[in-house]
Coordinates of C-alpha atoms in Angstrom, one line a residue:
M210 CA 3.3 38.2 4.9
K211 CA 0.9 35.5 6.1
K212 CA 2.5 32.3 7.1
R213 CA 1.4 29.1 5.5
A214 CA -1.0 26.9 7.6
W215 CA -1.2 23.2 8.2
I216 CA -4.0 21.5 6.3
V217 CA -5.5 19.1 8.7
F218 CA -8.2 16.5 7.9
L219 CA -10.2 15.2 10.8
D220 CA -12.7 12.3 10.9
E221 CA -14.3 10.1 13.5
S222 CA -15.0 6.4 13.4
G223 CA -16.3 3.8 15.7
V224 CA -15.2 0.3 16.8
S225 CA -16.9 -2.2 19.0
L226 CA -16.4 -5.6 20.5
L227 CA -18.1 -7.1 17.5
P228 CA -15.2 -8.2 15.2
E229 CA -14.5 -6.5 11.8
V230 CA -15.0 -9.6 9.7
R231 CA -12.5 -9.9 6.9
R232 CA -11.3 -12.6 4.6
T233 CA -8.6 -14.9 5.8
Y234 CA -6.8 -18.0 4.7
A235 CA -7.2 -21.4 6.3
P236 CA -6.4 -25.0 5.4
R237 CA -8.9 -26.6 3.1
G238 CA -11.9 -27.9 5.0
R239 CA -11.1 -25.9 8.2
T240 CA -13.3 -22.8 8.0
P241 CA -12.1 -20.4 10.6
L242 CA -14.6 -19.4 13.3
L243 CA -14.7 -16.2 15.1
R244 CA -16.0 -16.7 18.7
H245 CA -17.0 -13.6 20.5
R246 CA -19.5 -12.4 23.0
L247 CA -22.4 -10.6 21.4
N248 CA -21.5 -7.3 23.0
W249 CA -22.3 -3.9 21.6
K250 CA -19.9 -1.8 23.7
R251 CA -18.4 0.9 21.4
A252 CA -15.5 3.2 21.4
G253 CA -15.1 6.3 19.3
M254 CA -11.9 7.2 17.5
A255 CA -10.9 10.5 16.1
A256 CA -7.8 11.2 14.0
A257 CA -6.4 14.4 12.5
L258 CA -4.0 14.0 9.7
G259 CA -2.1 17.2 8.9
Y260 CA 0.1 18.2 5.9
H261 CA 2.0 21.5 5.8
A262 CA 0.8 23.7 2.9
A263 CA 4.1 25.1 1.9
D264 CA 6.8 22.7 3.3
P265 CA 6.5 19.0 2.4
E266 CA 9.8 18.4 4.2
R267 CA 8.0 18.9 7.5
G268 CA 6.1 15.7 6.8
P269 CA 2.6 14.6 7.7
R270 CA 1.5 14.7 11.4
L271 CA -1.1 12.4 12.9
C272 CA -3.0 13.1 16.0
F273 CA -5.2 10.3 17.5
H274 CA -7.9 10.3 20.1
L275 CA -9.9 7.4 21.5
K276 CA -12.9 7.4 24.0
P277 CA -15.7 5.1 25.1
G278 CA -19.0 5.9 23.4
S279 CA -19.3 8.3 20.5
Y280 CA -18.4 11.9 19.9
D281 CA -20.5 15.0 20.5
T282 CA -19.8 18.7 20.4
T283 CA -18.2 18.7 23.9
S284 CA -15.9 15.8 23.2
L285 CA -14.9 17.1 19.8
I286 CA -13.9 20.4 21.4
E287 CA -11.7 18.4 23.7
V288 CA -10.1 16.8 20.6
L289 CA -9.6 20.3 19.1
E290 CA -7.9 21.5 22.3
Q291 CA -5.5 18.6 21.9
I292 CA -4.9 19.5 18.3
K293 CA -4.2 23.1 19.4
I294 CA -1.5 21.8 21.7
F295 CA -0.2 19.5 19.0
Y296 CA 0.2 22.4 16.5
V297 CA 1.1 25.1 19.1
G298 CA 2.1 28.3 17.5
E299 CA 0.9 27.2 14.0
S300 CA -2.2 28.1 12.1
V301 CA -4.5 25.3 11.1
V302 CA -7.1 24.9 8.4
L303 CA -9.3 22.1 9.6
V304 CA -11.2 20.1 6.9
W305 CA -14.0 17.9 8.1
D306 CA -17.4 16.6 7.0
G307 CA -20.9 17.7 7.8
L308 CA -21.4 15.8 11.1
S309 CA -24.0 17.8 13.1
A310 CA -21.5 18.2 16.0
H311 CA -19.0 19.8 13.7
W312 CA -21.4 22.6 12.9
S313 CA -23.4 22.9 16.1
R314 CA -24.0 26.2 17.8
G315 CA -21.6 25.3 20.6
M316 CA -18.9 24.4 18.1
R317 CA -19.3 27.5 16.1
A318 CA -19.1 29.6 19.3
W319 CA -15.9 27.9 20.4
V320 CA -14.3 28.2 17.0
A321 CA -15.1 31.9 16.8
E322 CA -12.8 32.4 19.8
Q323 CA -9.9 30.6 18.2
D324 CA -7.4 32.7 16.2
W325 CA -5.3 29.7 15.1
L326 CA -8.2 27.7 13.5
T327 CA -10.1 28.0 10.3
L328 CA -12.8 25.5 9.4
E329 CA -13.5 24.1 5.9
R330 CA -16.3 21.6 5.1
L331 CA -15.9 18.7 2.8
P332 CA -18.6 18.3 0.1
A333 CA -21.5 16.1 1.1
Y334 CA -21.2 12.4 0.3
A335 CA -17.5 12.7 -0.6
P336 CA -15.7 10.6 2.0
E337 CA -13.2 9.7 -0.7
L338 CA -11.7 13.2 -0.3
N339 CA -10.8 12.7 3.3
P340 CA -7.4 10.9 3.7
V341 CA -8.4 9.9 7.3
E342 CA -11.0 7.5 5.8
L343 CA -8.0 5.6 4.3
L344 CA -6.4 5.5 7.7
W345 CA -9.5 3.9 9.2
S346 CA -9.5 1.4 6.3
A347 CA -5.8 0.6 6.9
I348 CA -6.3 -0.1 10.6
K349 CA -9.6 -2.0 10.2
T350 CA -8.3 -4.3 7.6
R351 CA -5.1 -5.2 9.5
E352 CA -5.0 -4.6 13.3
L353 CA -8.8 -4.8 13.8
A354 CA -9.5 -7.5 11.2
N355 CA -11.2 -10.5 12.8
L356 CA -10.3 -9.3 16.3
A357 CA -12.6 -10.8 18.9
G358 CA -11.6 -9.0 22.0
N359 CA -13.2 -9.5 25.4
H360 CA -12.8 -5.8 26.5
L361 CA -12.8 -2.5 24.8
A362 CA -9.2 -2.2 26.0
D363 CA -8.3 -5.0 23.6
V364 CA -9.8 -3.1 20.7
A365 CA -8.2 0.2 21.8
D366 CA -4.8 -1.5 22.0
A367 CA -5.1 -2.9 18.5
A368 CA -6.2 0.5 17.1
E369 CA -3.2 2.2 18.8
R370 CA -0.9 -0.4 17.3
G371 CA -2.3 0.5 13.9
I372 CA -1.8 4.2 14.5
H373 CA 1.8 3.5 15.5
R374 CA 2.4 1.4 12.4
V375 CA 1.1 4.3 10.2
C376 CA 3.1 6.9 12.1
S377 CA 6.3 4.8 11.7
S378 CA 6.0 4.8 7.9
E379 CA 7.1 7.8 6.0
Q380 CA 5.1 6.9 2.9
L381 CA 1.8 5.7 4.2
P382 CA 0.3 9.0 5.4
W383 CA 1.4 10.6 2.1
S384 CA -0.2 7.8 0.2
F385 CA -3.5 8.5 1.9
L386 CA -3.4 12.1 0.6
T387 CA -2.3 11.0 -2.9
H388 CA -5.1 8.5 -3.1
T389 CA -7.7 11.2 -2.6
G390 CA -6.4 13.1 -5.6
L391 CA -6.0 16.3 -3.5
T392 CA -2.8 18.3 -3.3
V393 CA -1.8 20.6 -0.5
H394 CA 1.4 22.0 -2.1
P395 CA 0.8 24.6 -4.7
Q396 CA 2.6 24.1 -8.0
P397 CA 5.0 26.8 -9.0
P398 CA 3.8 29.0 -11.8
Q399 CA 5.0 28.1 -15.3
N400 CA 6.9 30.9 -17.1

């Protein structure tokens, strides 16, 4: 009997020293100003949000990775190596989009050597099916909103605070999946 796998959604996003401008409240006549250096330094974030296909009691699991710059095949393989450690002894069905690094020759060769990993591709132009997109939205509208940091470390710290906030909630990661309209737990057959 084949054991049930973790369904893991992975996505990348970027942050920079330019603030994520969001609405805010201020006293009448005192428009808030965001003062920041015009700095284009960027960091890449990757998150893998996993749900067990047969046992909802195991709860969702979130794996987060942050690095300067953006992701390529080599750095994504490093992320997958961390996911392998995170889900040691478990089989994983990884669902991600059509980013060229996800389907590069080097990535396909690496995945072919992995017996714990199966890849599935999200449909094109369907980010609403990836619950990690909602994670990014939750962090960017709260911890990263209107943040005018002087260093990438300021932005990284705020992103990690957001990840910890999401991880400390039992309902929030489930709500991301529910919002997509997808289910990972099969319904029992009706007699």
